[in-house]
Each structure stands twice: as C-alpha cells, then as structure tokens.
Amino acid sequence: MKSRRILLAALLAGLLSACNALPSPATAAAPAAPPSLLLISLDGVHPDMLGRGDTPHLDRLAAEGVHAEWMRPAYPALTFPNHYTLVTGLRPDRHGLVHNAMYDEDLGWFALKDRAAVGDTRWWEGEPIWVTAERAGLPTATMFWPGSEAPVQGVRPTRWSPFQEGLALDIRIGRVLGWLSEPDATRPRLATLYFEHPDAAGHGYGPQSPQLREALRQVDGALGDLLAGLDARGLRDRVNLVIVSDHGMAEVAPGHAIAVEDMVADEDAQLVSTGQVIGFRPRPGREVEAAATLLGPHEHYDCWTRETLPARWHYGTHPRVPPIVCQMHLGWDAIPRAHLARRPDHARGSHGYDPDRPEMRAIFIASGPAFRAATTLPGFDNVDVYPLLAHLVGVPPAEHDGDPTTLQSALRDAEPIPH
Ligand code: AMP
Ligand code: ZN
Ligand code: ZN
C-alpha cells in the first residue's frame, strides 16, 4: 500500500516536472532530479586525528574531494552551540544556543539531557536549513542533529528522531541509505547523520588515546559501509556529502581540574554552567563582591563581564549569556567539587577552550557531484558552511553571519553561492 502511494507520488512528480520543462521535442526525458545533500557530523574530531591510519575512508574522501586544513568553531567551542551554528550560519550569540547549559529569565534552565528543553521551540532561534527547505516543499530528514527535535518556527524535518546515545552505527547508516534510495518525490533533499562516539572517547581518555583511535576506526568503518551502500545503489553521483565536526579536543592532564565552588562564594554569584566556559549570575545586591572576586586574570582562567568579552568571540549580547563569563585556560576544567574526587588518574579530554586555539579546530570534508576533485582549502570559520548548504539544497539562505565566498572554490560550478 505504502509503496504504491510512493510510486504514485513519483509518477505525479515526474509528470509535473515534465509539464514545467521547456518544450523541447528532441528530449522527452524529464530533467534529472537534483542531488540530495547529506550533512554528516563527527563530534569532537580534530584534523590531526585524520590521516593516522584510523580513517581510510575519510582520508580518501578528503584526498579525492575537497577538504579544509581546518575549520574554526564558533564561541563557545561546545556541541549544541556549534551544531546549531552549522545549520543556521548564525553565531551562538545570535541563535540563542549560547552554551550546552543555559539559564533564561523566561524559560528557566536548559541542559542537553533535558528532553523537554531540547524539544522546546522557544530555545531555538534563527532558521535552520531544514526549516527553509521544508517551507520550499523540499523534504528533509535528520538522523540526529541538535535543534531537529524542536519545531522551529513551527517546522520540523519531515523525518527526525529524538537523540538516542549509543544507537548502533549500522542502524543509523541503514536509515540514511533507505532515505537516499527513495523515489525523487520523497527522497530527502537534505539529510543529516550524527556520531557522538569520537567525542565520548576523547573526553574519557584524551585526543591521543587508543580509545579515541578505536572510536575513529568504528565511525570510519560505518562511513565506509555508507559509501559502499551508495555505490551499490548507483547513488554516489546523486548525493553531495559534507562532513564536519563541531570542535576538536584538548588533552586534560590528571589533576588539571579545579572546583567551581572555589571560584566565587555561592552567596555572591549563582553558577550557570561548569566545564570550560563558566557562567555566573551575581546575586542581587552582591554584584560588587562577585565582580571583585571573579573579574580579571586568574591562575587557570580569565573572567569578563558579558559586555567586555574579547570582540573576536562575538559573544555577550544575547540575554542568555550570563553577566560574568569565565574562560578556562587550555587543558583545565572547572567542575563541581563532588566530581573532582571521581576523576580518573589518567589523561582525559575537553573542548570549550578559546576557538582560536589550534586544539579546538574542527574538520571539513566535501565530496560529490557539486564538488571539485583534489582541492585543499585554507582554514575558515564554521559560519561559512551555511551559505554553501543553502546553495546545495537550492533554497535562498536566511540571514546569517557567514561569508559565501569562502567555499566558492570548493564547487565545480562557477555559479556564485548567494549571500
Ligand atoms: P559536549 O561534549 O558536552 O559538548 O556534548 C556532547 C554530547 O552531546 C554527546 O556526547 C551527545 O551525547 C550529546 N548530544 C548530541 N546530540 C544530542 C541531541 N540531539 N540531544 C541530546 N544530546 C545530544
Ligand atoms: Zn561536540
Ligand atoms: Zn564533548
């Protein structure tokens, strides 16, 4: 029944596109449907993790297609802020996901593990690319992506699922392959695929660890299966692949963590976020004490008011940015004292450090019919990915912070990427 409906839809779409085509008696065949775009994120993968023998499929895509030397994450170099920047082209200060852990005067608290918050439209500002595409009548599908679980401006991807940490790699790949194999009428023009595994192993044991290398081998193997699946279905020339990460990973040596409670007294300021970007809200009437204790340089961190943060971070105007922001120095964490004792006696990894630190760099690889062969690009900011994505999906970009010229030389076609 379902397949008959899909067949009917495909026939209809074929008829419609044939009607729209310019009259040309010699070419009876309908024009080829535009390729799909598959956006893949490998959480926490740094460019130096590639080319070490663990990622043969990624290395081949990078060598034969387009790859950037590096991509700079937006501030803060955390997962939710950067995934949402990639699909909106807006910096976190403008799209509202200013941290993985936030407080909003009207909405209250936001945390990654809070399903209700993650699915609450009010946290997600801006316009993710799938919303623009869906509105233009182009189907989209997400195999996980921050933001896709909430109806943004009332719109969600046609197909999406709540994040399921640890969902088997082959299930993810199989679902995406299934979508991309559908008839043109239902095949998503944009699909996403997300892997948390490198980030988890990197946090647990550090960027140089055998555990991280094993995670990379597994994810790369899954990508190999995806590519083989595309080849077997004759779809390799019908899909543009853009593979990114959200940030890199820095090593945190044993003992390189302080207790957040030691940064300022709880009676002077309320803690909003821990880790590497620590936010504080001075208690009413205790503003002077909080500022005196926190602001300025410290042994392992520096603090600013949100109005005086370094301009290059483009951060501090969104009301969700806490009044005082402390940035940990590379390789140091600030965590609740209760967690300090539980820290293992071996190296681990963190991100969320200054995006200008080379350790925070992310990856960018692209391959498919739209892309040039064997092209290396110099480093760029991740806000520049969005106009490319909009161009590949074939929708006008919403307002964004990116530079559309950055990725022009990645494309075969000279047609300019619109702003
Ligand atoms: P972090 O390292 O704190 O920046 O966050 C990374 C973690 O975010 C990953 O290990 C995932 O478990 C989690 N994560 C990724 N995508 C989602 C999502 N859509 N919903 C909830 N959690 C997610
Ligand atoms: Zn991440
Ligand atoms: Zn992480």
Coordinates of C-alpha atoms and ligand atoms in Angstrom, one line a residue, residues 43-44 78-79 83 194 199 246-247 351, ligand 2:
D43 CA 31.5 15.0 17.2
G44 CA 34.9 16.1 18.5
L78 CA 30.8 23.2 22.6
T79 CA 28.4 20.8 20.9
H83 CA 25.9 22.2 15.6
Y194 CA 25.5 12.4 13.6
D199 CA 33.7 13.0 21.4
D246 CA 31.7 20.7 15.8
H247 CA 35.1 21.3 17.5
H351 CA 36.8 21.2 24.4
Ligands
ZN2 ZN 30.8 18.2 20.4

